[in-house]
Amino acid sequence: MRSTTLKGPIGNIHILEASPPVTAGESEPLPVVFVHGMAVSASIWEAQLANLARTRRAIALDVRGHGDSAPPEDGNYAPASCAADVFAVLDGLGLDRVAIVGHSFGACIALATAAAAPQRIAQLILVDPPGDFTKVPVEVHEARIVPYQRALETEDWRAAVETSFNEALTGSRAQTRDRVLAWLAATPQDCLSGMSRGMFAFEAVDNLDRYLAAPGTRAHAIIAPSNTFPFSLHILRPTLTTTTIPDTGHWLMLDAPEAFARELDICLGKESI
């Protein structure tokens, strides 16, 4: 597995990359780009990079402000802005067409990337996506989302975030909980508040519709059992096919890496560039 730094629109972007030996005369399988969610890093995908590297090129990037990637000076973590970093990675590596796998907030980034350039994203795989918070009823928005956003701007911000993450960790293994909470403890306030603002304002359904309206596009979601909210993407758009991995929390690639790898292999199939 290789660690590389590329130039992006706001600074350096760190990536992890793995690939199989090149065999002459064989068609090259579709490369895969992984985008992680809030507070973690590209290393969350290490097991999946190792698995896919048997057959295809696989890349995971540190999202801006995470791991070894530069943070935005203006605090802009909007999914469309983060998508510009994904395109910088694709261009820097000379990748014209890929599959993209995004988890949680990374699913929002993947959606924004796919909607902006569907001709470059042959397949969109959403891993326990957060849904579309712009479709939440006004009373729920005022009662839950607004107070949470306000809390993120106060001195009690860490308690609010830890409560939210602990809810998402319901059903997770102890090792997953420890790893995720350790990452969270190292994540600064401006990063968490900026990503939360971007997530709550992101029109996920519209981006999904725009991507799937383009010819030759495919989307699938791999979800945890708890992802059954009225604003979940697969509920708002029942045509979005899903696979549920049992006995997992939100970070299902850590809770059940082998089961997740099997589902990912099924999704990707044998499609080549």
Coordinates of C-alpha atoms in Angstrom, one line a residue:
M1 CA 0.0 0.0 0.0
R2 CA 1.4 3.4 -1.0
S3 CA 1.0 6.7 0.7
T4 CA 1.1 9.7 -1.7
T5 CA 0.4 13.5 -1.5
L6 CA -1.3 15.3 -4.4
K7 CA -2.0 19.0 -5.0
G8 CA -5.6 20.0 -4.5
P9 CA -7.6 23.2 -4.9
I10 CA -7.0 24.2 -1.2
G11 CA -3.7 22.4 -0.6
N12 CA -2.2 18.9 -0.2
I13 CA -4.5 15.9 -0.4
H14 CA -3.1 12.7 1.1
I15 CA -4.1 9.3 -0.4
L16 CA -3.5 5.6 0.2
E17 CA -3.3 3.5 -3.0
A18 CA -3.1 -0.2 -3.7
S19 CA -3.1 -2.1 -6.9
P20 CA -2.5 -5.6 -8.3
P21 CA 0.5 -6.5 -10.6
V22 CA -0.1 -5.4 -14.1
T23 CA -0.7 -8.4 -16.5
A24 CA -0.3 -7.7 -20.2
G25 CA -3.2 -8.4 -22.4
E26 CA -5.9 -8.3 -19.7
S27 CA -8.6 -5.6 -19.5
E28 CA -8.1 -3.4 -16.5
P29 CA -10.9 -3.6 -13.9
L30 CA -12.6 -0.3 -13.0
P31 CA -10.6 1.5 -10.4
V32 CA -12.3 2.3 -7.1
V33 CA -12.1 5.6 -5.0
F34 CA -13.0 5.5 -1.4
V35 CA -14.2 8.6 0.5
H36 CA -14.5 8.4 4.3
G37 CA -16.9 10.2 6.6
M38 CA -16.7 12.7 9.4
A39 CA -13.8 12.7 11.9
V40 CA -12.0 9.6 10.6
S41 CA -9.3 9.1 7.8
A42 CA -8.5 7.1 4.7
S43 CA -7.1 4.4 7.0
I44 CA -10.6 3.3 7.8
W45 CA -10.6 1.7 4.3
E46 CA -7.3 -0.3 4.7
A47 CA -9.0 -3.7 4.8
Q48 CA -11.0 -2.9 1.7
L49 CA -8.0 -1.5 -0.1
A50 CA -6.1 -4.7 0.6
N51 CA -9.0 -6.9 -0.6
L52 CA -9.5 -5.0 -3.8
A53 CA -5.8 -4.8 -4.6
R54 CA -5.9 -8.4 -5.6
T55 CA -7.8 -7.5 -8.7
R56 CA -8.0 -3.7 -9.3
R57 CA -6.6 -0.3 -8.4
A58 CA -8.0 1.2 -5.3
I59 CA -7.5 4.6 -3.8
A60 CA -8.7 6.2 -0.5
L61 CA -8.2 9.9 0.2
D62 CA -8.1 11.8 3.4
V63 CA -11.0 14.3 3.1
R64 CA -9.9 18.0 3.6
G65 CA -9.1 18.7 7.2
H66 CA -8.7 15.0 8.0
G67 CA -5.6 12.8 8.3
D68 CA -2.7 14.4 6.3
S69 CA -4.9 16.5 4.0
A70 CA -4.9 20.3 4.3
P71 CA -7.9 22.0 6.0
P72 CA -9.9 24.7 4.3
E73 CA -8.9 28.2 5.6
D74 CA -12.5 29.4 5.0
G75 CA -14.1 26.4 6.9
N76 CA -15.8 25.3 3.7
Y77 CA -16.7 21.6 4.0
A78 CA -19.7 21.7 1.6
P79 CA -19.9 18.4 -0.3
A80 CA -19.6 20.1 -3.6
S81 CA -16.4 21.8 -2.5
C82 CA -15.0 18.5 -1.1
A83 CA -15.9 17.0 -4.5
A84 CA -13.4 19.3 -6.1
D85 CA -10.7 17.5 -4.0
V86 CA -11.9 14.1 -5.4
F87 CA -11.6 15.5 -9.0
A88 CA -8.1 16.7 -8.2
V89 CA -7.2 13.1 -7.1
L90 CA -8.8 11.7 -10.3
D91 CA -6.9 14.1 -12.5
G92 CA -3.7 13.8 -10.6
L93 CA -3.7 10.0 -11.0
G94 CA -5.0 10.1 -14.6
L95 CA -8.2 8.3 -13.9
D96 CA -11.0 9.1 -16.4
R97 CA -13.7 6.7 -15.1
V98 CA -14.0 5.1 -11.7
A99 CA -16.4 3.6 -9.2
I100 CA -16.7 5.7 -6.0
V101 CA -17.5 4.4 -2.6
G102 CA -18.6 7.0 0.1
H103 CA -19.4 6.4 3.7
S104 CA -21.6 8.7 5.8
F105 CA -20.6 12.4 5.1
G106 CA -18.3 10.8 2.4
A107 CA -21.5 9.5 0.8
C108 CA -22.6 13.1 0.4
I109 CA -19.2 13.9 -1.2
A110 CA -19.5 10.9 -3.5
L111 CA -23.0 12.0 -4.5
A112 CA -21.8 15.5 -5.3
T113 CA -19.0 14.1 -7.3
A114 CA -21.2 11.8 -9.3
A115 CA -23.8 14.5 -9.9
A116 CA -21.2 16.9 -11.2
A117 CA -19.6 14.5 -13.6
P118 CA -21.7 11.4 -14.2
Q119 CA -19.6 10.4 -17.2
R120 CA -16.6 9.9 -14.9
I121 CA -18.4 7.9 -12.2
A122 CA -19.4 4.5 -13.6
Q123 CA -20.8 3.3 -10.3
L124 CA -21.9 5.0 -7.1
I125 CA -21.8 2.9 -3.9
L126 CA -23.2 4.7 -0.8
V127 CA -22.2 3.2 2.6
D128 CA -24.8 3.9 5.3
P129 CA -25.5 7.4 3.8
P130 CA -27.0 10.0 6.2
G131 CA -30.0 10.7 4.1
D132 CA -31.4 14.0 3.0
F133 CA -31.8 16.4 5.9
T134 CA -33.4 19.0 3.7
K135 CA -36.4 16.6 3.5
V136 CA -36.9 16.6 7.3
P137 CA -40.2 18.1 8.5
V138 CA -39.8 21.7 9.7
E139 CA -40.8 20.8 13.3
V140 CA -38.1 18.1 13.4
H141 CA -35.6 20.5 11.9
E142 CA -36.3 23.1 14.6
A143 CA -36.5 20.6 17.4
R144 CA -33.4 18.5 16.6
I145 CA -31.1 20.0 13.9
V146 CA -31.1 23.7 14.9
P147 CA -30.2 23.0 18.6
Y148 CA -27.5 20.6 17.5
Q149 CA -26.0 23.1 15.1
R150 CA -26.1 25.8 17.8
A151 CA -24.4 23.5 20.3
L152 CA -21.5 22.9 17.9
E153 CA -20.7 26.7 18.1
T154 CA -20.5 26.7 22.0
E155 CA -18.0 25.6 24.5
D156 CA -20.1 22.4 25.0
W157 CA -19.6 21.4 21.4
R158 CA -17.6 18.2 22.2
A159 CA -20.4 16.8 24.4
A160 CA -22.9 17.3 21.7
V161 CA -20.8 15.6 19.1
E162 CA -19.9 12.7 21.4
T163 CA -23.6 12.1 22.1
S164 CA -24.3 12.1 18.3
F165 CA -21.5 9.7 17.6
N166 CA -22.4 7.3 20.5
E167 CA -25.9 7.1 19.0
A168 CA -24.4 6.2 15.6
L169 CA -22.2 3.6 17.3
T170 CA -25.2 1.6 18.6
G171 CA -24.7 -2.0 17.5
S172 CA -21.0 -1.5 16.9
R173 CA -18.2 -3.7 18.2
A174 CA -16.1 -2.5 21.1
Q175 CA -13.0 -2.2 18.9
T176 CA -14.9 0.0 16.4
R177 CA -16.2 2.2 19.2
D178 CA -12.8 2.7 20.6
R179 CA -11.2 3.5 17.2
V180 CA -13.9 5.9 16.1
L181 CA -14.0 7.8 19.4
A182 CA -10.2 8.1 19.4
W183 CA -10.5 9.7 15.9
L184 CA -13.3 12.0 17.1
A185 CA -11.2 13.2 20.1
A186 CA -8.5 14.4 17.7
T187 CA -10.9 16.2 15.4
P188 CA -11.1 20.0 15.9
Q189 CA -14.3 22.0 16.4
D190 CA -14.2 23.9 13.1
C191 CA -14.0 20.7 11.1
L192 CA -16.9 19.1 12.8
S193 CA -19.1 22.1 12.7
G194 CA -18.2 22.8 9.1
M195 CA -19.0 19.3 8.0
S196 CA -22.3 19.3 9.9
R197 CA -23.3 22.5 8.2
G198 CA -22.5 21.0 4.9
M199 CA -24.4 17.7 5.6
F200 CA -27.5 19.4 6.9
A201 CA -27.7 21.7 3.8
F202 CA -26.9 19.0 1.2
E203 CA -29.7 18.1 -1.2
A204 CA -28.8 14.4 -1.4
V205 CA -32.0 13.3 -3.3
D206 CA -31.6 15.9 -6.0
N207 CA -27.9 14.9 -6.5
L208 CA -28.8 11.3 -6.7
D209 CA -31.6 12.0 -9.2
R210 CA -29.2 14.1 -11.4
Y211 CA -26.6 11.4 -11.4
L212 CA -29.0 8.6 -12.3
A213 CA -30.6 10.6 -15.0
A214 CA -27.4 10.3 -17.0
P215 CA -27.0 7.2 -19.3
G216 CA -25.0 4.2 -18.0
T217 CA -25.0 5.1 -14.3
R218 CA -25.6 2.8 -11.4
A219 CA -26.1 3.3 -7.7
H220 CA -26.4 1.0 -4.7
A221 CA -26.4 1.4 -0.9
I222 CA -24.8 -0.8 1.7
I223 CA -26.4 0.0 5.0
A224 CA -26.6 -0.8 8.7
P225 CA -29.9 -2.1 10.2
S226 CA -30.6 1.2 11.9
N227 CA -30.7 3.2 8.6
T228 CA -34.5 3.3 8.5
F229 CA -35.3 6.9 8.9
P230 CA -38.1 8.7 6.9
F231 CA -35.4 10.8 5.3
S232 CA -33.1 7.8 4.4
L233 CA -32.2 7.9 0.7
H234 CA -33.5 4.4 0.0
I235 CA -36.8 5.3 1.6
L236 CA -37.1 8.7 -0.2
R237 CA -36.0 6.9 -3.5
P238 CA -37.1 3.2 -3.3
T239 CA -35.5 2.6 -6.6
L240 CA -32.1 2.8 -4.9
T241 CA -31.2 -0.8 -4.3
T242 CA -29.8 -1.7 -0.9
T243 CA -28.0 -4.4 1.0
T244 CA -28.2 -4.5 4.8
I245 CA -25.3 -6.0 6.8
P246 CA -26.7 -7.4 10.0
D247 CA -25.2 -6.8 13.5
T248 CA -23.4 -3.6 12.5
G249 CA -23.5 0.0 13.5
H250 CA -22.8 3.0 11.3
W251 CA -19.2 2.1 10.7
L252 CA -20.1 -1.2 9.2
M253 CA -16.8 -1.6 7.3
L254 CA -15.1 -1.8 10.6
D255 CA -17.7 -3.9 12.4
A256 CA -17.9 -6.6 9.6
P257 CA -15.0 -6.1 7.2
E258 CA -15.3 -9.5 5.6
A259 CA -19.0 -9.3 5.0
F260 CA -18.6 -5.7 3.7
A261 CA -15.8 -6.9 1.3
R262 CA -18.1 -9.6 -0.1
E263 CA -20.9 -7.1 -0.7
L264 CA -18.5 -4.7 -2.3
D265 CA -17.1 -7.4 -4.6
I266 CA -20.7 -8.2 -5.7
C267 CA -21.5 -4.6 -6.4
L268 CA -18.4 -4.0 -8.4
G269 CA -18.6 -7.2 -10.4
K270 CA -16.2 -7.5 -13.3
E271 CA -16.8 -4.2 -15.0
S272 CA -13.6 -2.8 -16.6
I273 CA -12.6 0.6 -17.8

